[in-house]
Amino acid sequence: MTSLSIAVLGAGAWGTALAQALAAHPNHLGTRQVILWGRDAALMHSLQTQRQNQRYLPGITLSADLRITATLPEAVNFAKDGVLILACSVAGLRPLCEQLATLRQSGMALPPLLWLCKGLEEGTDKWPHEIVQDILGAHPCGALSGPSFALEVAQGLPAALTLASADAALGAQLQAVLHGKPLRIYTSHDVLGVEVGGAVKNVLAIATGISDGLQLGLNARAALITRGLNEMARLAQALGGHAETMMGLAGLGDLLLTTTGDLSRNRKVGLLLASGLNLEAALAQLGHVAEGVRCVPSVLALANRHHIAMPLTSMVHAVLFEGVSPATAVNQLLAREAGSEHLSNPS
């Protein structure tokens, strides 16, 4: 029988929201047993006593069935027959995997794991699956991605996600655990394609925020999203992923949400830049991590390495790191030569 024990490692907004959704709603297999771990003992004590994550997800009352801990071995042991969900940033993925490797070396059983982070590692340009493999080797694992604002998931509103694993049997097993109100889970074997979608959509959300902030109109937004999807698909293909993955939840779905939703942090960065703020001031006003900012250099470096033109990504890089004003960057983009609407065309 499939185990329903789940440990969510990371008590930020998305980790807390997913843990809440899984704990509050049984699926067809039964009630899921969920524990939420965070490294900040004071924060976890607050969650336990107040049943709210005031720092990252205010206004959401946590289910009484959701267990809380600041002790990593407790969380891992709780899910020894189930699944670990790594709800950290890309920057936090390697340190967390190193902690898990240490626990495994001490004799603790390490269940299959899924990561939620989207982007590339600064300094190495590695994807999440490469980081996990570096530390844990060929451990059963996969990526969970798709259009999912944390607040709505925590509120129990419906969302659909893609669970990507190279192991089809593992994907089906974990799908059975996670699928059920309010989450619909679809499987995929294209881990790299799913990760490309998750990273590049954040970059494009910054571009869309710039466009909207400059009041370029809905026509421009539609064109930007469509050509952005083209960039995502070309990069995915060049790296060994599948272009059709970009038409699914982890590609087009997440792109639409992040480029148009008011809860999008990356879109907010673009809006603030278009208002005249520099990057430092925009991030300070945002007050949260915007993964798109971190991964722009890595995405562009990969594109250049594989000779893939990504003009929208290049525009965002110019605004963020090259001192080009948003208006000037847009004008340079519009001045590009015309071309055909083909997947291989970079215009």
CSV table of N, CA, C and O in Angstrom, one decimal, residues 37-147:
chain,number,residue,atom,x,y,z
A,37,TRP,N,9.0,21.0,8.4
A,37,TRP,CA,10.3,21.3,9.1
A,37,TRP,C,10.8,22.6,8.6
A,37,TRP,O,10.8,23.0,7.4
A,38,GLY,N,11.4,23.4,9.6
A,38,GLY,CA,12.1,24.6,9.2
A,38,GLY,C,13.3,24.7,10.1
A,38,GLY,O,13.3,24.3,11.3
A,39,ARG,N,14.3,25.4,9.6
A,39,ARG,CA,15.6,25.4,10.4
A,39,ARG,C,15.6,26.5,11.5
A,39,ARG,O,16.4,26.5,12.4
A,40,ASP,N,14.6,27.5,11.4
A,40,ASP,CA,14.5,28.5,12.4
A,40,ASP,C,13.6,28.0,13.5
A,40,ASP,O,12.4,28.0,13.4
A,41,ALA,N,14.3,27.7,14.6
A,41,ALA,CA,13.5,27.1,15.8
A,41,ALA,C,12.5,28.1,16.3
A,41,ALA,O,11.4,27.6,16.7
A,42,ALA,N,12.8,29.4,16.3
A,42,ALA,CA,11.8,30.3,16.9
A,42,ALA,C,10.6,30.4,16.0
A,42,ALA,O,9.5,30.5,16.4
A,43,LEU,N,10.8,30.4,14.7
A,43,LEU,CA,9.7,30.4,13.7
A,43,LEU,C,8.8,29.2,13.9
A,43,LEU,O,7.6,29.3,13.9
A,44,MET,N,9.5,28.0,14.0
A,44,MET,CA,8.7,26.8,14.1
A,44,MET,C,7.9,26.7,15.4
A,44,MET,O,6.8,26.2,15.4
A,45,HIS,N,8.5,27.3,16.5
A,45,HIS,CA,7.8,27.4,17.7
A,45,HIS,C,6.5,28.2,17.6
A,45,HIS,O,5.4,27.9,18.1
A,46,SER,N,6.7,29.3,16.8
A,46,SER,CA,5.6,30.2,16.6
A,46,SER,C,4.5,29.5,15.8
A,46,SER,O,3.3,29.7,16.1
A,47,LEU,N,4.9,28.8,14.8
A,47,LEU,CA,3.9,28.0,14.0
A,47,LEU,C,3.2,27.0,14.8
A,47,LEU,O,1.9,26.8,14.7
A,48,GLN,N,3.9,26.4,15.7
A,48,GLN,CA,3.3,25.4,16.6
A,48,GLN,C,2.3,26.0,17.6
A,48,GLN,O,1.2,25.4,17.8
A,49,THR,N,2.6,27.1,18.1
A,49,THR,CA,1.8,27.7,19.2
A,49,THR,C,0.6,28.6,18.6
A,49,THR,O,-0.5,28.6,19.1
A,50,GLN,N,0.9,29.3,17.5
A,50,GLN,CA,0.0,30.2,16.9
A,50,GLN,C,-0.8,29.6,15.8
A,50,GLN,O,-1.8,30.2,15.4
A,51,ARG,N,-0.3,28.5,15.2
A,51,ARG,CA,-0.9,27.9,14.0
A,51,ARG,C,-1.0,28.8,12.9
A,51,ARG,O,-1.9,28.7,12.0
A,52,GLN,N,-0.1,29.7,12.7
A,52,GLN,CA,0.0,30.6,11.6
A,52,GLN,C,1.5,30.9,11.3
A,52,GLN,O,2.3,30.9,12.2
A,53,ASN,N,1.8,31.1,10.0
A,53,ASN,CA,3.2,31.5,9.6
A,53,ASN,C,3.1,33.0,9.3
A,53,ASN,O,3.0,33.4,8.2
A,54,GLN,N,3.2,33.8,10.4
A,54,GLN,CA,3.0,35.2,10.2
A,54,GLN,C,4.1,35.8,9.3
A,54,GLN,O,3.9,36.8,8.7
A,55,ARG,N,5.3,35.2,9.3
A,55,ARG,CA,6.4,35.8,8.5
A,55,ARG,C,6.2,35.6,7.0
A,55,ARG,O,6.5,36.5,6.3
A,56,TYR,N,5.8,34.4,6.6
A,56,TYR,CA,5.8,34.1,5.2
A,56,TYR,C,4.4,33.9,4.6
A,56,TYR,O,4.2,34.0,3.4
A,57,LEU,N,3.4,33.5,5.5
A,57,LEU,CA,2.1,33.2,4.9
A,57,LEU,C,1.0,33.7,5.9
A,57,LEU,O,0.2,32.9,6.4
A,58,PRO,N,1.0,35.0,6.2
A,58,PRO,CA,0.0,35.5,7.2
A,58,PRO,C,-1.4,35.3,6.8
A,58,PRO,O,-1.8,35.4,5.6
A,59,GLY,N,-2.3,35.1,7.8
A,59,GLY,CA,-3.7,35.0,7.5
A,59,GLY,C,-4.2,33.6,7.3
A,59,GLY,O,-5.4,33.4,7.1
A,60,ILE,N,-3.3,32.7,7.2
A,60,ILE,CA,-3.7,31.3,7.0
A,60,ILE,C,-3.6,30.5,8.3
A,60,ILE,O,-2.5,30.4,8.8
A,61,THR,N,-4.7,29.9,8.7
A,61,THR,CA,-4.7,29.1,9.9
A,61,THR,C,-4.3,27.7,9.5
A,61,THR,O,-4.9,27.0,8.7
A,62,LEU,N,-3.2,27.2,10.1
A,62,LEU,CA,-2.7,25.8,9.8
A,62,LEU,C,-3.6,24.8,10.4
A,62,LEU,O,-4.1,24.9,11.6
A,63,SER,N,-3.7,23.7,9.7
A,63,SER,CA,-4.5,22.6,10.2
A,63,SER,C,-4.0,22.0,11.5
A,63,SER,O,-2.7,21.9,11.6
A,64,ALA,N,-4.8,21.6,12.3
A,64,ALA,CA,-4.4,21.0,13.6
A,64,ALA,C,-3.7,19.6,13.3
A,64,ALA,O,-2.9,19.1,14.2
A,65,ASP,N,-3.9,19.1,12.2
A,65,ASP,CA,-3.3,17.8,11.8
A,65,ASP,C,-1.9,18.0,11.3
A,65,ASP,O,-1.2,17.0,11.1
A,66,LEU,N,-1.5,19.2,11.0
A,66,LEU,CA,-0.1,19.4,10.4
A,66,LEU,C,0.9,19.5,11.6
A,66,LEU,O,0.8,20.3,12.5
A,67,ARG,N,1.8,18.6,11.6
A,67,ARG,CA,2.9,18.5,12.6
A,67,ARG,C,4.0,19.5,12.3
A,67,ARG,O,4.2,19.8,11.1
A,68,ILE,N,4.6,20.0,13.3
A,68,ILE,CA,5.6,21.1,13.1
A,68,ILE,C,6.9,20.6,13.9
A,68,ILE,O,6.8,20.1,15.0
A,69,THR,N,8.0,20.8,13.3
A,69,THR,CA,9.3,20.5,13.9
A,69,THR,C,10.4,21.4,13.4
A,69,THR,O,10.4,21.8,12.3
A,70,ALA,N,11.4,21.6,14.3
A,70,ALA,CA,12.7,22.3,13.9
A,70,ALA,C,13.8,21.3,13.9
A,70,ALA,O,15.0,21.7,13.8
A,71,THR,N,13.5,20.0,14.1
A,71,THR,CA,14.5,18.9,14.1
A,71,THR,C,14.5,18.1,12.8
A,71,THR,O,13.5,17.4,12.6
A,72,LEU,N,15.5,18.2,12.0
A,72,LEU,CA,15.5,17.6,10.7
A,72,LEU,C,15.4,16.1,10.8
A,72,LEU,O,14.7,15.4,10.1
A,73,PRO,N,16.2,15.4,11.7
A,73,PRO,CA,16.1,13.9,11.8
A,73,PRO,C,14.7,13.5,12.1
A,73,PRO,O,14.2,12.4,11.6
A,74,GLU,N,14.0,14.2,12.9
A,74,GLU,CA,12.6,13.9,13.2
A,74,GLU,C,11.7,13.9,12.0
A,74,GLU,O,10.9,13.0,11.7
A,75,ALA,N,11.9,14.9,11.2
A,75,ALA,CA,11.1,15.1,10.0
A,75,ALA,C,11.4,14.0,9.0
A,75,ALA,O,10.5,13.4,8.4
A,76,VAL,N,12.7,13.7,8.8
A,76,VAL,CA,13.1,12.6,7.8
A,76,VAL,C,12.6,11.3,8.3
A,76,VAL,O,12.1,10.5,7.5
A,77,ASN,N,12.7,11.0,9.6
A,77,ASN,CA,12.3,9.7,10.1
A,77,ASN,C,10.8,9.5,10.0
A,77,ASN,O,10.3,8.5,9.7
A,78,PHE,N,10.1,10.6,10.2
A,78,PHE,CA,8.6,10.7,10.1
A,78,PHE,C,8.2,10.2,8.7
A,78,PHE,O,7.2,9.4,8.6
A,79,ALA,N,8.9,10.6,7.6
A,79,ALA,CA,8.6,10.2,6.3
A,79,ALA,C,9.4,9.1,5.7
A,79,ALA,O,9.5,9.0,4.5
A,80,LYS,N,10.0,8.2,6.6
A,80,LYS,CA,10.9,7.2,6.1
A,80,LYS,C,10.3,6.3,5.1
A,80,LYS,O,10.9,5.7,4.2
A,81,ASP,N,8.9,6.1,5.2
A,81,ASP,CA,8.3,5.2,4.2
A,81,ASP,C,7.4,6.0,3.2
A,81,ASP,O,6.6,5.4,2.5
A,82,GLY,N,7.6,7.3,3.2
A,82,GLY,CA,6.8,8.2,2.3
A,82,GLY,C,7.7,9.0,1.3
A,82,GLY,O,8.4,8.4,0.5
A,83,VAL,N,7.6,10.3,1.5
A,83,VAL,CA,8.3,11.2,0.6
A,83,VAL,C,8.8,12.4,1.3
A,83,VAL,O,8.1,12.9,2.2
A,84,LEU,N,10.0,12.9,0.9
A,84,LEU,CA,10.5,14.2,1.3
A,84,LEU,C,10.2,15.2,0.2
A,84,LEU,O,10.5,15.0,-0.9
A,85,ILE,N,9.7,16.4,0.6
A,85,ILE,CA,9.5,17.5,-0.3
A,85,ILE,C,10.4,18.6,0.1
A,85,ILE,O,10.2,19.2,1.1
A,86,LEU,N,11.4,18.9,-0.8
A,86,LEU,CA,12.4,19.9,-0.5
A,86,LEU,C,11.8,21.3,-0.9
A,86,LEU,O,11.8,21.6,-2.1
A,87,ALA,N,11.4,22.1,0.0
A,87,ALA,CA,10.7,23.4,-0.3
A,87,ALA,C,11.7,24.5,0.0
A,87,ALA,O,11.3,25.5,0.7
A,88,CYS,N,12.9,24.4,-0.5
A,88,CYS,CA,13.9,25.5,-0.3
A,88,CYS,C,14.1,26.2,-1.6
A,88,CYS,O,13.6,25.8,-2.7
A,89,SER,N,14.9,27.3,-1.6
A,89,SER,CA,15.3,27.9,-2.8
A,89,SER,C,16.4,27.1,-3.4
A,89,SER,O,17.0,26.2,-2.8
A,90,VAL,N,16.8,27.5,-4.7
A,90,VAL,CA,17.9,26.8,-5.3
A,90,VAL,C,19.2,27.0,-4.5
A,90,VAL,O,20.0,26.0,-4.4
A,91,ALA,N,19.4,28.2,-4.0
A,91,ALA,CA,20.6,28.4,-3.2
A,91,ALA,C,20.6,27.6,-2.0
A,91,ALA,O,21.7,27.2,-1.5
A,92,GLY,N,19.5,27.1,-1.4
A,92,GLY,CA,19.5,26.3,-0.3
A,92,GLY,C,19.4,24.8,-0.5
A,92,GLY,O,19.5,24.0,0.4
A,93,LEU,N,19.3,24.4,-1.8
A,93,LEU,CA,19.2,23.0,-2.1
A,93,LEU,C,20.4,22.2,-1.8
A,93,LEU,O,20.3,21.1,-1.2
A,94,ARG,N,21.6,22.7,-2.2
A,94,ARG,CA,22.8,21.9,-1.9
A,94,ARG,C,23.1,21.8,-0.4
A,94,ARG,O,23.3,20.6,0.0
A,95,PRO,N,23.0,22.8,0.4
A,95,PRO,CA,23.2,22.6,1.8
A,95,PRO,C,22.2,21.7,2.4
A,95,PRO,O,22.5,20.9,3.3
A,96,LEU,N,20.9,21.7,2.0
A,96,LEU,CA,19.9,20.8,2.5
A,96,LEU,C,20.2,19.4,2.1
A,96,LEU,O,20.1,18.4,3.0
A,97,CYS,N,20.6,19.1,0.9
A,97,CYS,CA,21.0,17.8,0.4
A,97,CYS,C,22.2,17.3,1.2
A,97,CYS,O,22.3,16.1,1.5
A,98,GLU,N,23.1,18.2,1.5
A,98,GLU,CA,24.3,17.8,2.3
A,98,GLU,C,23.9,17.3,3.7
A,98,GLU,O,24.4,16.3,4.2
A,99,GLN,N,22.9,18.0,4.3
A,99,GLN,CA,22.4,17.5,5.6
A,99,GLN,C,21.7,16.2,5.5
A,99,GLN,O,21.9,15.3,6.3
A,100,LEU,N,21.0,16.0,4.4
A,100,LEU,CA,20.3,14.7,4.2
A,100,LEU,C,21.3,13.6,4.0
A,100,LEU,O,21.2,12.4,4.4
A,101,ALA,N,22.4,13.9,3.2
A,101,ALA,CA,23.4,12.9,3.0
A,101,ALA,C,24.1,12.5,4.3
A,101,ALA,O,24.4,11.3,4.5
A,102,THR,N,24.3,13.4,5.2
A,102,THR,CA,24.9,13.1,6.5
A,102,THR,C,24.0,12.2,7.3
A,102,THR,O,24.5,11.3,7.9
A,103,LEU,N,22.7,12.5,7.3
A,103,LEU,CA,21.7,11.6,8.0
A,103,LEU,C,21.7,10.2,7.4
A,103,LEU,O,21.7,9.2,8.1
A,104,ARG,N,21.8,10.1,6.1
A,104,ARG,CA,21.9,8.8,5.4
A,104,ARG,C,23.1,8.0,5.8
A,104,ARG,O,23.1,6.8,6.1
A,105,GLN,N,24.3,8.7,5.9
A,105,GLN,CA,25.5,8.1,6.3
A,105,GLN,C,25.5,7.6,7.7
A,105,GLN,O,26.2,6.7,8.1
A,106,SER,N,24.7,8.3,8.5
A,106,SER,CA,24.5,7.8,9.9
A,106,SER,C,23.7,6.6,10.1
A,106,SER,O,23.5,6.1,11.2
A,107,GLY,N,23.0,6.2,9.0
A,107,GLY,CA,22.2,5.0,9.0
A,107,GLY,C,20.7,5.2,8.9
A,107,GLY,O,19.9,4.3,8.9
A,108,MET,N,20.3,6.5,8.8
A,108,MET,CA,18.9,6.8,8.7
A,108,MET,C,18.4,6.6,7.3
A,108,MET,O,19.1,6.9,6.3
A,109,ALA,N,17.2,5.9,7.1
A,109,ALA,CA,16.7,5.7,5.8
A,109,ALA,C,16.2,7.0,5.2
A,109,ALA,O,15.6,7.8,5.9
A,110,LEU,N,16.5,7.1,3.9
A,110,LEU,CA,16.2,8.4,3.2
A,110,LEU,C,15.2,8.0,2.1
A,110,LEU,O,15.5,7.3,1.2
A,111,PRO,N,13.9,8.5,2.3
A,111,PRO,CA,12.9,8.2,1.3
A,111,PRO,C,13.1,8.9,0.0
A,111,PRO,O,14.0,9.8,-0.1
A,112,PRO,N,12.3,8.6,-1.0
A,112,PRO,CA,12.4,9.4,-2.3
A,112,PRO,C,12.1,10.9,-2.0
A,112,PRO,O,11.4,11.2,-1.0
A,113,LEU,N,12.6,11.8,-2.8
A,113,LEU,CA,12.4,13.2,-2.6
A,113,LEU,C,12.0,13.9,-3.9
A,113,LEU,O,12.3,13.5,-5.0
A,114,LEU,N,11.3,15.0,-3.6
A,114,LEU,CA,10.9,15.9,-4.7
A,114,LEU,C,11.4,17.3,-4.3
A,114,LEU,O,11.4,17.7,-3.2
A,115,TRP,N,11.8,18.1,-5.3
A,115,TRP,CA,12.2,19.5,-5.0
A,115,TRP,C,11.2,20.4,-5.7
A,115,TRP,O,10.6,20.1,-6.7
A,116,LEU,N,11.0,21.6,-5.0
A,116,LEU,CA,10.0,22.6,-5.5
A,116,LEU,C,10.7,23.8,-6.2
A,116,LEU,O,10.1,24.6,-6.8
A,117,CYS,N,12.0,23.9,-5.9
A,117,CYS,CA,12.8,25.1,-6.3
A,117,CYS,C,12.9,25.2,-7.9
A,117,CYS,O,12.9,24.2,-8.6
A,118,LYS,N,12.9,26.5,-8.3
A,118,LYS,CA,13.0,26.8,-9.8
A,118,LYS,C,14.1,27.7,-10.0
A,118,LYS,O,14.2,28.8,-9.5
A,119,GLY,N,15.0,27.3,-10.9
A,119,GLY,CA,16.1,28.2,-11.3
A,119,GLY,C,17.4,27.4,-11.4
A,119,GLY,O,17.4,26.1,-11.4
A,120,LEU,N,18.5,28.1,-11.5
A,120,LEU,CA,19.9,27.5,-11.5
A,120,LEU,C,20.7,27.9,-10.4
A,120,LEU,O,20.5,29.0,-9.9
A,121,GLU,N,21.7,27.1,-10.1
A,121,GLU,CA,22.6,27.4,-9.0
A,121,GLU,C,23.6,28.5,-9.4
A,121,GLU,O,24.3,28.3,-10.4
A,122,GLU,N,23.7,29.6,-8.7
A,122,GLU,CA,24.7,30.6,-9.0
A,122,GLU,C,26.1,30.0,-8.8
A,122,GLU,O,26.4,29.3,-7.9
A,123,GLY,N,27.0,30.4,-9.8
A,123,GLY,CA,28.4,29.9,-9.7
A,123,GLY,C,28.6,28.6,-10.5
A,123,GLY,O,29.7,28.4,-10.9
A,124,THR,N,27.6,27.8,-10.6
A,124,THR,CA,27.8,26.5,-11.3
A,124,THR,C,26.9,26.3,-12.5
A,124,THR,O,27.2,25.5,-13.4
A,125,ASP,N,25.8,27.1,-12.5
A,125,ASP,CA,24.8,27.0,-13.6
A,125,ASP,C,24.2,25.6,-13.6
A,125,ASP,O,23.8,25.2,-14.7
A,126,LYS,N,24.1,25.0,-12.5
A,126,LYS,CA,23.6,23.6,-12.5
A,126,LYS,C,22.1,23.7,-12.2
A,126,LYS,O,21.6,24.5,-11.4
A,127,TRP,N,21.3,22.7,-12.8
A,127,TRP,CA,19.9,22.6,-12.5
A,127,TRP,C,19.7,21.8,-11.2
A,127,TRP,O,20.6,21.1,-10.7
A,128,PRO,N,18.5,21.9,-10.6
A,128,PRO,CA,18.3,21.2,-9.3
A,128,PRO,C,18.6,19.7,-9.4
A,128,PRO,O,19.2,19.2,-8.4
A,129,HIS,N,18.2,19.0,-10.5
A,129,HIS,CA,18.5,17.6,-10.5
A,129,HIS,C,20.0,17.3,-10.5
A,129,HIS,O,20.4,16.2,-10.0
A,130,GLU,N,20.8,18.2,-11.1
A,130,GLU,CA,22.2,18.0,-11.1
A,130,GLU,C,22.8,18.2,-9.7
A,130,GLU,O,23.8,17.5,-9.2
A,131,ILE,N,22.3,19.2,-8.9
A,131,ILE,CA,22.7,19.4,-7.5
A,131,ILE,C,22.4,18.2,-6.7
A,131,ILE,O,23.2,17.7,-5.9
A,132,VAL,N,21.2,17.7,-6.8
A,132,VAL,CA,20.8,16.5,-6.0
A,132,VAL,C,21.7,15.3,-6.4
A,132,VAL,O,22.1,14.6,-5.5
A,133,GLN,N,22.0,15.1,-7.6
A,133,GLN,CA,22.8,14.0,-8.0
A,133,GLN,C,24.3,14.2,-7.5
A,133,GLN,O,24.9,13.2,-7.1
A,134,ASP,N,24.7,15.4,-7.5
A,134,ASP,CA,26.1,15.7,-6.9
A,134,ASP,C,26.2,15.2,-5.5
A,134,ASP,O,27.2,14.6,-5.1
A,135,ILE,N,25.2,15.4,-4.7
A,135,ILE,CA,25.2,15.1,-3.3
A,135,ILE,C,24.7,13.7,-2.9
A,135,ILE,O,25.3,13.0,-2.1
A,136,LEU,N,23.6,13.3,-3.5
A,136,LEU,CA,22.9,12.1,-3.1
A,136,LEU,C,23.1,11.0,-4.1
A,136,LEU,O,22.6,9.9,-3.9
A,137,GLY,N,23.7,11.2,-5.3
A,137,GLY,CA,23.9,10.2,-6.3
A,137,GLY,C,22.6,9.8,-6.9
A,137,GLY,O,21.7,10.7,-7.1
A,138,ALA,N,22.4,8.6,-7.3
A,138,ALA,CA,21.2,8.1,-8.0
A,138,ALA,C,20.1,7.8,-7.0
A,138,ALA,O,19.6,6.7,-7.0
A,139,HIS,N,19.7,8.7,-6.2
A,139,HIS,CA,18.7,8.6,-5.3
A,139,HIS,C,17.3,8.7,-6.0
A,139,HIS,O,17.2,9.6,-6.8
A,140,PRO,N,16.3,8.0,-5.6
A,140,PRO,CA,15.0,8.2,-6.2
A,140,PRO,C,14.5,9.6,-6.0
A,140,PRO,O,14.4,10.1,-4.8
A,141,CYS,N,14.1,10.3,-7.0
A,141,CYS,CA,13.8,11.7,-6.9
A,141,CYS,C,13.0,12.2,-8.1
A,141,CYS,O,12.8,11.5,-9.1
A,142,GLY,N,12.6,13.5,-8.0
A,142,GLY,CA,11.9,14.2,-9.1
A,142,GLY,C,11.6,15.6,-8.7
A,142,GLY,O,11.9,16.1,-7.6
A,143,ALA,N,11.0,16.3,-9.7
A,143,ALA,CA,10.7,17.7,-9.5
A,143,ALA,C,9.2,17.9,-9.5
A,143,ALA,O,8.5,17.2,-10.2
A,144,LEU,N,8.7,18.8,-8.7
A,144,LEU,CA,7.3,19.2,-8.7
A,144,LEU,C,7.2,20.6,-9.0
A,144,LEU,O,7.7,21.5,-8.3
A,145,SER,N,6.5,20.9,-10.1
A,145,SER,CA,6.4,22.3,-10.6
A,145,SER,C,5.1,22.6,-11.3
A,145,SER,O,4.3,21.7,-11.5
A,146,GLY,N,4.9,23.8,-11.6
A,146,GLY,CA,3.6,24.2,-12.3
A,146,GLY,C,3.1,25.5,-11.7
A,146,GLY,O,3.6,26.1,-10.8
A,147,PRO,N,2.0,26.0,-12.3
A,147,PRO,CA,1.4,27.3,-11.8
A,147,PRO,C,0.8,27.2,-10.5
A,147,PRO,O,-0.3,26.6,-10.3
